[in-house]
Amino acid sequence: MSDQDPLPPLEWDPKGVQIQGFSAGLYQIEWLLVTVVILYLVIIGLPDEGALGVLVATFAYFGFSLLASRLHFFGERQRWLLALHTWAMIGFITWFLYSTDGVTSPLASLYLLAVVTSALTLGVVVTMLEVAAIAACQLLLLHVLGTDLLTTANLAPVGTSIVALLIVGYLTASLVHAIHVSNRTLLKMASRDALTGLFNRRAFDDLARPIHEMARRSGRPYCVITMDMDGLKRINDTDGHSAGDQAILGLTEKLQACKRSSDVLARYGGDEFVMLLPETDAAGGKNMMERLIDNVKHDKLSISVGIASYPEQGGSLEELFDQADNAMYISKASGGNRVSVRAVA
């Protein structure tokens, strides 16, 4: 598999994808916010009172965002930093509204940027909490600016704004959740065999490479096992393809029962299966496969197995697969239903 065509992660991690994929977009939203504020000040002019505070807050907020973008704050366990950015956005917008026209300012709609950012990255619960915080900020602004909170004329605009923020936040978060569900389904379809539910060839290759690299660095062994069902074509021709599928499923069940949690098992195609056993030499793999053959005999299944181990039979995955395949063909040529280990190169 080429570096230009990588397999996505085999398990969909919505939180990780949200943080890693949205960090650059977050900075752009923050800089857009600062740009809109500056344009507003250029067109409307600085307020008569507190002009210096507005300028200091604007450039301090821009500096905070710029510094965060240069330091690459967002790591796998730093989700709270992304939440901090949205809270800082709410605080900056509230301070700007306090220093200018209050909640009646056309820039009160900038709260939408914080709500959408939270909905895209932090989920429904956090977004609803931020909408509640925005509502509290707007009511506080009305109170601080000496507005009577109990009149319908004053509460109606705030209430309408909060309802709009709730709707936008909830719908955006729900849409993001639906996208992640779809991505999880598509990823399963791309990495799993439709009949058996095992990893497919591409996913197996993607999982095998880091195990090989770890073994290469540590000098620890691992073995590659290839196996082919004997007589599957005969089953398909005499009993039908549904019987052949049942035979494949029966072998899959036996393989899953014998594998360890650290082993990687895949259906490589047709009636061919592969396994990778970390921390296991050829002798250990052979013992496991011989027990499997004894087990599948009771179900009238027959398999030919070939084994090659690292580093004795090869220094790369490709070499090991070739050696294991050659050993498997030796098993098949010898009558099948047996295990062969490739001789040391």
XYZ file of C-alpha atoms in Angstrom:
345
model
C 0.000 0.000 0.000
C 1.428 3.375 -0.950
C 1.815 6.351 1.344
C -0.466 8.276 -1.004
C -3.317 5.840 -0.407
C -3.420 5.187 3.355
C -6.151 3.206 5.047
C -8.196 5.273 7.523
C -8.075 4.224 11.181
C -9.735 0.833 11.598
C -11.833 2.057 14.519
C -13.645 5.355 14.014
C -12.725 7.817 16.748
C -15.128 10.761 16.420
C -13.510 12.755 19.226
C -10.030 12.416 17.776
C -11.234 13.186 14.258
C -13.135 16.245 15.453
C -10.151 17.713 17.280
C -7.490 16.932 14.681
C -9.618 17.843 11.708
C -11.078 21.063 13.105
C -8.131 22.729 14.869
C -7.077 24.713 11.772
C -10.692 25.629 11.067
C -11.081 26.902 14.630
C -8.259 29.406 14.198
C -9.794 30.617 10.962
C -13.130 31.173 12.724
C -11.397 33.099 15.508
C -9.523 35.261 13.022
C -12.757 35.835 11.114
C -14.339 37.007 14.369
C -11.502 39.480 14.953
C -11.730 40.688 11.333
C -15.485 41.346 11.627
C -14.959 43.252 14.876
C -12.200 45.390 13.388
C -14.273 46.158 10.284
C -17.178 47.148 12.525
C -14.952 49.502 14.491
C -13.527 51.007 11.301
C -16.972 51.621 9.823
C -18.911 52.590 12.967
C -16.022 54.003 14.941
C -14.696 53.392 18.431
C -17.087 53.874 21.346
C -16.910 57.136 23.238
C -16.083 55.324 26.455
C -13.859 52.280 26.856
C -12.241 52.543 23.415
C -8.867 51.495 24.780
C -10.412 48.449 26.504
C -12.045 47.348 23.251
C -8.772 47.598 21.337
C -6.786 45.825 24.052
C -9.362 43.008 24.270
C -9.457 42.608 20.469
C -5.701 42.368 20.031
C -5.311 40.226 23.169
C -7.871 37.761 21.811
C -6.158 37.694 18.425
C -2.806 37.128 20.151
C -4.264 34.252 22.169
C -5.533 32.573 18.996
C -2.305 33.190 17.098
C -0.185 31.801 19.924
C -2.383 28.701 20.200
C -2.074 28.053 16.454
C 1.713 28.226 16.619
C 2.050 26.001 19.684
C -0.269 23.251 18.312
C -2.268 22.975 21.520
C -4.625 20.273 20.350
C -3.468 16.795 21.289
C -5.281 13.545 21.818
C -5.954 14.302 25.502
C -6.363 18.063 25.260
C -10.006 18.267 24.321
C -10.591 20.751 27.112
C -8.346 23.254 25.304
C -10.756 23.330 22.400
C -13.583 24.014 24.850
C -11.442 26.787 26.345
C -11.277 28.465 22.931
C -15.062 28.504 22.594
C -15.470 29.920 26.099
C -12.848 32.567 25.321
C -14.821 33.393 22.170
C -17.997 33.873 24.217
C -16.145 36.056 26.725
C -14.629 38.247 24.008
C -17.965 38.739 22.230
C -19.673 39.595 25.525
C -17.000 42.161 26.421
C -17.238 43.734 22.957
C -21.032 43.994 23.197
C -20.721 45.500 26.680
C -18.304 48.121 25.362
C -20.405 49.008 22.307
C -24.150 48.631 21.725
C -25.077 45.795 24.077
C -27.350 42.938 23.039
C -29.054 45.161 20.456
C -25.842 45.334 18.440
C -25.912 43.544 15.076
C -22.734 41.793 16.221
C -24.701 39.895 18.865
C -25.165 37.281 16.135
C -21.437 36.514 16.464
C -22.383 34.175 19.304
C -23.379 31.806 16.502
C -19.673 31.270 15.746
C -19.068 29.909 19.238
C -22.185 27.733 19.144
C -21.390 26.235 15.734
C -17.756 25.639 16.730
C -18.863 23.800 19.862
C -21.509 21.804 17.991
C -18.982 20.682 15.391
C -16.405 19.513 17.915
C -17.721 19.106 21.449
C -21.155 17.524 21.099
C -24.710 18.359 22.110
C -24.283 18.552 25.904
C -21.397 21.019 25.887
C -23.108 23.065 23.178
C -26.300 23.363 25.211
C -24.236 24.456 28.232
C -22.594 27.126 26.111
C -25.976 28.347 24.874
C -27.053 28.619 28.529
C -23.884 30.601 29.266
C -24.630 32.912 26.322
C -28.152 33.448 27.652
C -26.714 34.346 31.059
C -24.253 36.754 29.415
C -27.020 38.498 27.497
C -29.193 38.846 30.587
C -26.181 40.163 32.492
C -25.555 42.723 29.763
C -29.162 43.903 30.001
C -28.826 44.239 33.754
C -25.450 45.992 33.731
C -26.602 48.443 31.074
C -29.586 49.370 33.238
C -32.310 47.709 31.198
C -35.500 46.525 32.842
C -35.436 42.732 32.492
C -39.105 42.227 33.230
C -40.487 43.905 30.135
C -41.512 41.893 27.112
C -39.870 44.379 24.773
C -36.463 43.698 26.334
C -36.770 39.981 26.956
C -38.237 39.100 23.550
C -35.073 39.797 21.507
C -32.947 37.857 23.997
C -35.392 34.956 24.057
C -35.591 34.840 20.267
C -31.789 34.899 20.018
C -31.394 32.057 22.508
C -34.009 29.900 20.765
C -32.200 30.428 17.463
C -28.869 29.475 19.052
C -30.423 26.351 20.577
C -31.857 25.260 17.241
C -28.624 25.899 15.338
C -26.495 24.193 17.988
C -28.716 21.136 18.301
C -29.167 20.642 14.554
C -25.450 21.083 13.878
C -24.438 18.628 16.625
C -27.056 16.127 15.409
C -25.786 16.430 11.838
C -22.204 15.835 12.983
C -23.336 12.749 14.919
C -25.121 11.407 11.844
C -21.974 11.959 9.763
C -19.886 10.015 12.293
C -22.372 7.140 12.259
C -22.134 7.048 8.462
C -18.331 7.194 8.569
C -18.229 4.352 11.094
C -20.430 2.244 8.804
C -18.362 3.058 5.723
C -15.136 2.282 7.561
C -16.496 -1.100 8.606
C -17.466 -1.824 5.020
C -13.989 -0.811 3.823
C -12.036 -2.867 6.361
C -14.178 -5.962 6.990
C -15.022 -9.003 4.928
C -18.748 -9.015 4.176
C -19.296 -12.750 4.772
C -17.177 -13.487 7.828
C -16.837 -10.073 9.485
C -13.071 -10.614 9.670
C -10.564 -8.008 8.543
C -10.066 -7.932 4.806
C -6.750 -7.967 2.976
C -6.158 -4.229 2.993
C -6.947 -3.871 6.700
C -4.717 -6.835 7.558
C -1.795 -5.296 5.684
C -2.353 -2.024 7.522
C -2.339 -3.773 10.911
C 0.601 -6.032 10.109
C 3.086 -3.297 9.275
C 3.336 -1.685 12.731
C 3.687 -5.168 14.297
C 6.560 -5.885 11.918
C 8.230 -2.564 12.755
C 7.895 -3.234 16.473
C 9.421 -6.695 16.062
C 12.242 -5.248 13.976
C 13.108 -2.718 16.676
C 12.816 -5.121 19.597
C 14.254 -8.212 17.903
C 11.248 -10.239 19.063
C 9.763 -12.930 16.777
C 6.397 -13.138 15.122
C 5.004 -15.549 12.584
C 2.799 -15.285 9.535
C 0.350 -18.098 8.847
C -1.454 -18.623 5.563
C -4.137 -21.259 5.206
C -6.303 -22.500 2.389
C -9.414 -24.650 2.649
C -9.121 -28.009 0.926
C -11.978 -28.941 -1.358
C -14.045 -25.774 -1.186
C -14.579 -25.861 -4.945
C -15.921 -29.385 -4.647
C -18.360 -28.275 -1.941
C -19.542 -25.365 -4.098
C -19.950 -27.602 -7.149
C -21.771 -30.458 -5.398
C -23.724 -28.757 -2.618
C -23.995 -25.182 -3.833
C -22.358 -21.910 -2.873
C -24.478 -21.542 0.261
C -22.893 -24.749 1.585
C -19.484 -23.323 0.684
C -20.292 -20.152 2.600
C -21.318 -22.214 5.615
C -18.015 -24.082 5.452
C -16.123 -20.762 5.390
C -18.156 -19.504 8.339
C -17.491 -22.735 10.232
C -13.748 -22.338 9.759
C -13.991 -18.664 10.737
C -15.625 -19.648 14.011
C -12.864 -22.146 14.764
C -10.163 -19.616 13.921
C -11.667 -16.969 16.150
C -11.933 -19.472 18.990
C -8.262 -20.424 18.815
C -6.713 -16.988 18.265
C -5.417 -14.811 21.063
C -6.560 -11.228 21.526
C -3.212 -9.967 20.221
C -3.352 -12.072 17.033
C -4.547 -10.559 13.762
C -6.860 -12.680 11.639
C -8.191 -11.886 8.173
C -9.876 -13.444 5.217
C -7.458 -12.730 2.417
C -9.892 -13.715 -0.292
C -11.914 -16.721 -1.444
C -10.983 -19.665 0.763
C -7.676 -18.177 1.950
C -7.137 -16.924 5.498
C -4.092 -15.312 7.105
C -3.000 -14.826 10.679
C -0.190 -12.862 12.270
C 0.941 -14.017 15.709
C 3.057 -11.467 17.612
C 5.676 -12.719 20.059
C 5.384 -16.216 18.575
C 7.973 -18.251 16.692
C 7.308 -20.904 14.057
C 7.103 -23.687 16.615
C 4.420 -21.852 18.588
C 2.432 -21.152 15.435
C 2.705 -24.767 14.352
C 1.388 -26.033 17.688
C -1.612 -23.704 17.435
C -2.413 -24.764 13.865
C -2.080 -28.463 14.609
C -4.613 -28.100 17.407
C -6.874 -26.245 14.987
C -6.615 -29.012 12.380
C -7.537 -31.610 14.975
C -10.500 -29.473 15.940
C -11.865 -28.863 12.442
C -11.684 -32.552 11.576
C -14.813 -33.027 13.687
C -16.644 -30.666 11.321
C -15.293 -32.500 8.267
C -13.229 -29.474 7.279
C -9.746 -29.711 5.833
C -7.144 -26.932 5.604
C -3.617 -26.628 4.320
C -1.417 -24.369 6.450
C 1.927 -22.701 5.850
C 4.017 -20.867 8.439
C 6.996 -18.512 8.230
C 8.530 -16.667 11.167
C 10.473 -13.472 11.588
C 13.412 -13.127 11.355
C 14.403 -16.691 10.390
C 12.411 -16.929 7.154
C 12.578 -13.302 6.051
C 13.277 -9.745 7.052
C 10.176 -8.159 5.509
C 6.462 -8.855 5.466
C 6.552 -9.560 1.762
C 9.251 -12.199 2.197
C 7.383 -13.840 5.064
C 4.149 -14.013 3.068
C 5.971 -15.574 0.149
C 7.606 -18.140 2.416
C 4.339 -18.931 4.213
C 2.552 -19.311 0.863
C 5.235 -21.676 -0.365
C 4.891 -23.733 2.818
C 1.107 -23.796 2.373
C 1.472 -25.154 -1.164
C 3.769 -27.865 0.219
C 0.986 -28.829 2.648
C -1.550 -28.908 -0.159
C 0.743 -30.927 -2.457
C 1.263 -33.398 0.390
C -2.434 -34.190 0.564
C -3.708 -31.234 2.574
C -4.986 -31.023 6.122
C -1.519 -30.472 7.519
C 0.893 -27.757 8.648
C 4.208 -27.010 6.960
C 6.901 -24.649 8.203
C 9.177 -23.078 5.650
C 12.772 -24.125 6.102
C 15.155 -21.445 7.344
C 16.425 -19.409 4.419
